[in-house]
C-alpha positions in Angstrom: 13.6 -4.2 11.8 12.1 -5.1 15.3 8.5 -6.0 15.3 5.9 -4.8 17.4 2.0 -4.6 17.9 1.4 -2.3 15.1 4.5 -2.6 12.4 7.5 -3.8 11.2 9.7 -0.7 12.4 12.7 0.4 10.0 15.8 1.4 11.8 17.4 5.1 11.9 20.0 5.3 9.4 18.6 6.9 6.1 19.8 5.9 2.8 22.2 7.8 0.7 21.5 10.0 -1.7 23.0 8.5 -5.4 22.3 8.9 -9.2 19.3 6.4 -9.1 17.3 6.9 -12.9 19.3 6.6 -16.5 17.3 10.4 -17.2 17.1 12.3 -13.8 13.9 14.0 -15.8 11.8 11.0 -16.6 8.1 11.4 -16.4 6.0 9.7 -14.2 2.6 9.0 -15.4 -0.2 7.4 -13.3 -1.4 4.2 -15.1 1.5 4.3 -17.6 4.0 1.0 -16.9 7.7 1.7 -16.3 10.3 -1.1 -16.8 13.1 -0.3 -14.3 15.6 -2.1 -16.3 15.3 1.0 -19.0 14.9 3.5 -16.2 17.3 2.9 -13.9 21.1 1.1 -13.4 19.3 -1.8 -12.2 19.8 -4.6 -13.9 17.1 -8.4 -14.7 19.6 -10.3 -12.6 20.0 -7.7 -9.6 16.6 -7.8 -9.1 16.1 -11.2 -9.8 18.5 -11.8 -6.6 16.3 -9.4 -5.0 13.1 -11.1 -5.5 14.5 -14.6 -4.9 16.0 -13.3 -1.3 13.2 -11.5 -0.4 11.4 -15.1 -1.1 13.1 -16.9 0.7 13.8 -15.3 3.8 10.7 -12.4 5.1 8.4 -13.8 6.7 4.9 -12.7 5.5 1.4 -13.2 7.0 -2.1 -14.5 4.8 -4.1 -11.3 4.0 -6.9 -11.5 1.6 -6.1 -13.8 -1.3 -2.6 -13.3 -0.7 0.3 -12.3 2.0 1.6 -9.6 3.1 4.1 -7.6 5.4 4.6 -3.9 6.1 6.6 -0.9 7.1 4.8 2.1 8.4 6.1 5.3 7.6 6.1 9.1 9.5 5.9 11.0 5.8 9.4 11.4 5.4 11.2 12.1 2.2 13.8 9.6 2.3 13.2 5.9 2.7 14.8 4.0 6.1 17.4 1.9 5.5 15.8 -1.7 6.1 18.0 -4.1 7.7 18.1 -8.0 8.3 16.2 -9.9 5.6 14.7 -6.6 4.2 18.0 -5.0 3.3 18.4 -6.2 -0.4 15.0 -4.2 -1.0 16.8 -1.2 -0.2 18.6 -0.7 -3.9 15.1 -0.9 -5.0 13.1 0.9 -2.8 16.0 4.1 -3.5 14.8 3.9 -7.2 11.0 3.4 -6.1 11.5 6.9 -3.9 13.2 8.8 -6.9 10.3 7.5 -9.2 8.1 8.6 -6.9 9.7 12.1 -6.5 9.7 13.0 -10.2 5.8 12.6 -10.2 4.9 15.2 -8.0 4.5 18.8 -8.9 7.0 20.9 -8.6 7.6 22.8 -5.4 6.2 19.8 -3.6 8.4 17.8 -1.1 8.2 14.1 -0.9 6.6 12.4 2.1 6.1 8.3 2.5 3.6 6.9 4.1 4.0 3.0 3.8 5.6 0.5 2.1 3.6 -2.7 2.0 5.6 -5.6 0.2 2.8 -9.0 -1.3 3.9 -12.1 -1.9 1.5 -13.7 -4.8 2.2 -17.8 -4.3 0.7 -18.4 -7.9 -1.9 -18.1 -10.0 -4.9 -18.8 -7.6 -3.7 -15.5 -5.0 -5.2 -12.5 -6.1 -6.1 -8.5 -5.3 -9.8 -7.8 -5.0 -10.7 -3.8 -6.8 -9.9 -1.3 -4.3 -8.1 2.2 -4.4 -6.1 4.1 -1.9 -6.2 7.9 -0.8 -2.7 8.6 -1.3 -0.4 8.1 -4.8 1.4 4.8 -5.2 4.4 2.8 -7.1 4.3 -0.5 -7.3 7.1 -2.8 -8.7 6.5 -5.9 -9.5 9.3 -8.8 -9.8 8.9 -12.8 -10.5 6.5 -14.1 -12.6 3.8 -11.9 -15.1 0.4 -11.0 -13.7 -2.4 -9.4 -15.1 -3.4 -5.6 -13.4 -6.9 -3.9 -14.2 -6.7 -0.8 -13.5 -10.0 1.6 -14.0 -11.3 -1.1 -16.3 -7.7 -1.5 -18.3 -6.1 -4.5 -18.5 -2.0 -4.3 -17.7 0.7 -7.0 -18.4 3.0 -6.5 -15.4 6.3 -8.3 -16.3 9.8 -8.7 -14.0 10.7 -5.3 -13.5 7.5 -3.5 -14.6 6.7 -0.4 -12.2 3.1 0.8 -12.4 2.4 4.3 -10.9 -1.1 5.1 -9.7 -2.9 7.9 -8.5 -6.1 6.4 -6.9 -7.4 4.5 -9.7 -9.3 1.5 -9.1 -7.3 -1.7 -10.1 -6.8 -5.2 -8.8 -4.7 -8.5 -9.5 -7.2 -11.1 -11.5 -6.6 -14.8 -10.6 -4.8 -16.3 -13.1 -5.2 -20.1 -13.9 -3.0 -22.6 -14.2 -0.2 -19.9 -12.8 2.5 -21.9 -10.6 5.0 -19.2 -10.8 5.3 -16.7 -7.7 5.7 -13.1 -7.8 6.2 -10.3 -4.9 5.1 -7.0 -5.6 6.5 -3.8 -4.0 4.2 -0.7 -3.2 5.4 2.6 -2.2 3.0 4.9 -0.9 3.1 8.5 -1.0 2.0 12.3 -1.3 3.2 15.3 -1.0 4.3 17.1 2.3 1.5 19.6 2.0 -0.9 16.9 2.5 0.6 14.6 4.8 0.7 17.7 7.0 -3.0 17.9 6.7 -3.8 14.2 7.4 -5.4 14.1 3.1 -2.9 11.1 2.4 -4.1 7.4 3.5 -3.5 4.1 2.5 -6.8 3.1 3.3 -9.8 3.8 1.1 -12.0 4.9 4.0 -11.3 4.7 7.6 -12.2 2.6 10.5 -11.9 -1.4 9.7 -8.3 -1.1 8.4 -7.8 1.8 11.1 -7.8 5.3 11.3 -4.4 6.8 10.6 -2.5 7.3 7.1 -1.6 3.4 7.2 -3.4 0.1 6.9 -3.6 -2.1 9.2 -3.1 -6.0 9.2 -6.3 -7.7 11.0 -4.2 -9.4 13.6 -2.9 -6.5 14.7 -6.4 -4.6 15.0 -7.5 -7.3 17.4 -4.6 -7.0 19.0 -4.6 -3.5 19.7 -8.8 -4.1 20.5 -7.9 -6.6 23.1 -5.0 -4.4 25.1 -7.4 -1.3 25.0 -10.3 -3.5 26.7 -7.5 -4.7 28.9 -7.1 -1.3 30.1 -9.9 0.2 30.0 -11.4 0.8 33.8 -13.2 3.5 33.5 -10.7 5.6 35.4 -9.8 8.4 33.5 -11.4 10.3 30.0 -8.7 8.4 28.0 -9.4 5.3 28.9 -13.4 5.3 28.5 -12.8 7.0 25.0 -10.2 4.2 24.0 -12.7 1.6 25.0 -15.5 3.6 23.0 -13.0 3.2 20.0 -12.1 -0.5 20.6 -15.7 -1.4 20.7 -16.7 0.0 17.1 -14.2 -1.4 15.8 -15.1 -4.4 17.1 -18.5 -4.4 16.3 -17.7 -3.3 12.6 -15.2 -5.9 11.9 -18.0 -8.7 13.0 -20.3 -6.9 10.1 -21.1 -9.3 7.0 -18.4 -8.1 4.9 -18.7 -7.3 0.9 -16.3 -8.3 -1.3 -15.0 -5.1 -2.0 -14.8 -4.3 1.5 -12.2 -7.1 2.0 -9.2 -4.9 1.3 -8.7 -1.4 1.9 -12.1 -0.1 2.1 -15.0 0.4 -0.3 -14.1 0.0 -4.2 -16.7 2.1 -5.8 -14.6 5.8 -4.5 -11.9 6.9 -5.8 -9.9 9.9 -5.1 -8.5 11.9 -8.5 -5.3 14.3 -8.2 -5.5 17.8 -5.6 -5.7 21.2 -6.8 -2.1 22.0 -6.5 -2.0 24.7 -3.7 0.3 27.8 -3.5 2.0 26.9 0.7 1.4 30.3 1.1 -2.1 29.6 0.8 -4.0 29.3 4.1 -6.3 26.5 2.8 -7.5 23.0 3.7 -8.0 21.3 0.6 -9.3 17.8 1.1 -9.4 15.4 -2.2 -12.3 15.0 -4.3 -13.9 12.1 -4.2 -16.3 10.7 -7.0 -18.1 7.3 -7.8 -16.2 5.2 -9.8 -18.2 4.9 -13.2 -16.0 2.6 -15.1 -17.1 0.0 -17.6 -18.4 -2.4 -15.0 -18.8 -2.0 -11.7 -17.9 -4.8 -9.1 -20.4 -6.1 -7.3 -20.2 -6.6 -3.3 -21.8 -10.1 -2.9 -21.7 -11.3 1.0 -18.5 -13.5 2.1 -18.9 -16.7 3.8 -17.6 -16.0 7.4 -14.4 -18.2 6.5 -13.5 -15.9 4.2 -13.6 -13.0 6.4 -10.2 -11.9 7.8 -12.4 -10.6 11.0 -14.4 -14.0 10.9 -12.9 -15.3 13.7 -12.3 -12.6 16.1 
C-alpha cells in the first residue's frame, strides 16, 4: 500500500479464488451475527494472530471516539491483495467478500466499495448511531463489545461477523473495558447500483465527501487547501473546484450535532432496492425513511474540541 492525499491505495494483484465458507450456501442475514470460526476454515488462533499483527503494526489515525484507516475501492468484485502490514488481513477479508457475495440476490454481481478497518483502544472508544447507503460486513476480533443495532442490543465476540443492510447501529462505551478490539467493515452492493452511483459509505453527502467513500477529515482539508492553492480563476474547472472547496469549508466550520459526527445524519436510513431485472432501463434510487426506532438519538451541540473540523 502506498499512501496518498485521499487513501490508502491497494496494489494490483487480486486474490485467488479458494473454497472460503464450511457450506458454500450459507445465508446471510442482515442483523443476524455470524461466528466465522463455524462458517469458515478459519480458525480462534489464526485470527487471533491476525488481530494481534494488525495491532501492532498499521498505523491508524483518531476519528471520532476511536481510530481508524482505510482502503478505497473502484466496485470491483474481488478484493486487492493488501501488502506490507495489511497483508495478514487478506485470509480474512477473502472470507468477508464470499460472505458478502452470498447475500445478494441472485443474478447480481459483487462490487466493493471500501474497506474501513477501527481500532477500539478500550472500553471508553466508541461509535456514535449512524447508517451507511450501501450493505456492510463487519468482523470483529479482540475483546467483546456491545452493538445496538435499530434499537437491538448485540454481543459481538472474537470472530463474530455482523451483516447489515443500512440499519442504524453504533458501539456503546463500555466501562471499565481495558481490552482492545479492531473491527473490520466491508462495504458493498451490487454492480447494478454501483454503476448507478446508489451505493455510498456515507449517510448523506458533502462533509464526509461526495463520492461512494468516506472521507477522513485530514484528508478533506487537505484536498480544500490544494484546490484553493490552485484555484486562479483561469479556467471553468478551476472556479468550479474553488466553488466546491469553499462549501465544504464553510459546512465543516458548522456547529456540529452528535449524530453528524460520523457518517452523516442518524435519523435516515436506507432499506433493501427493489431487485431490478438489467434488462430494465430504470434508475432506481433507494428509499429512504425516518428512522422510528424505540428511541431516537438526540443531536445535542459539540463543544468545538470535539469536532473533527474544529480546528481547520
Amino acid at each position: 500500500l502506498t499512501r496518498n492525499a485521499n487513501a490508502w491505495q491497494p496494489s494490483i494483484p487480486v486474490m485467488r479464488k479458494e473454497p472460503l465458507l464450511r457450506n458454500p450456501g450459507t445465508k446471510v442475514v442482515s442483523g443476524r451475527l455470524l461466528n466465522l470460526q463455524r462458517e469458515s476454515f478459519l480458525t480462534e488462533d489464526h485470527m487471533q494472530s491476525i488481530f494481534d499483527d494488525v495491532e501492532k503494526r498499521v498505523e491508524f489515525r483518531q476519528f471520532a471516539g476511536r481510530a481508524i484507516v482505510d482502503v478505497k475501492l473502484s466496485g470491483t468484485s474481488s478484493m486487492p491483495k493488501l501488502n506490507g502490514p495489511y497483508a495478514r488481513l487478506n485470509p480474512l477479508l477473502a472470507v468477508m467478500v464470499e460472505l458478502a457475495r452470498c447475500s445478494l440476490h441472485d443474478g447480481h454481481e459483487l462490487a466493493l466499495v471500501q474497506l474501513i478497518v477501527n481500532h477500539f483502544k478500550n472500553g471508553g472508544n466508541e461509535v456514535k448511531p449512524h447508517t451507511h447507503r450501501c450493505r456492510q460486513v463487519c468482523v470483529s476480533l479482540g475483546a467483546s463489545r456491545e452493538v445496538v443495532v435499530e434499537g437491538s442490543v448485540l454481543q459481538m465476540k472474537h470472530g463474530d461477523c455482523l451483516p447489515l443492510a443500512g440499519e442504524v447501529h453504533s458501539v456503546p462505551r463500555a466501562t471499565g473495558l481495558s481490552a482492545s478490539r479492531i473491527s473490520v467493515c466491508l462495504f458493498y452492493g451490487s454492480n447494478f447500483e454501483f454503476a448507478r452511483s446508489l451505493l455510498c459509505v456515507n449517510a448523506t453527502n458533502g462533509k464526509f465527501g461526495n463520492s461512494h467513500w468516506w472521507v477522513h477529515p485530514e484528508d478533506m482539508r487537505r484536498e480544500t487547501a490544494v484546490a484553493d492553492d490552485s484555484c486562479g480563476g483561469l479556467s471553468s474547472l478551476a472556479s468550479d473546484t474553488c466553488y466546491f472547496a469553499s462549501l465544504d469549508r464553510q459546512r465543516a466550520r458548522m456547529p456540529t450535532g452528535a449524530g453528524d459526527l460520523m457518517y452523516g445524519a442518524e435519523t435516515w436510513r436506507h432499506t433493501d432496492l427493489v431487485v431490478p431485472k438489467e434488462s430494465d432501463n430504470v434508475d432506481l434510487k433507494p428509499h429512504a425513511r425516518v428512522w422510528r426506532g424505540k428511541k431516537r438519538p438526540e443531536a445535542k451541540a459539540l463543544h468545538h474540541a470535539q469536532d473533527p473540523f474544529a480546528f481547520q
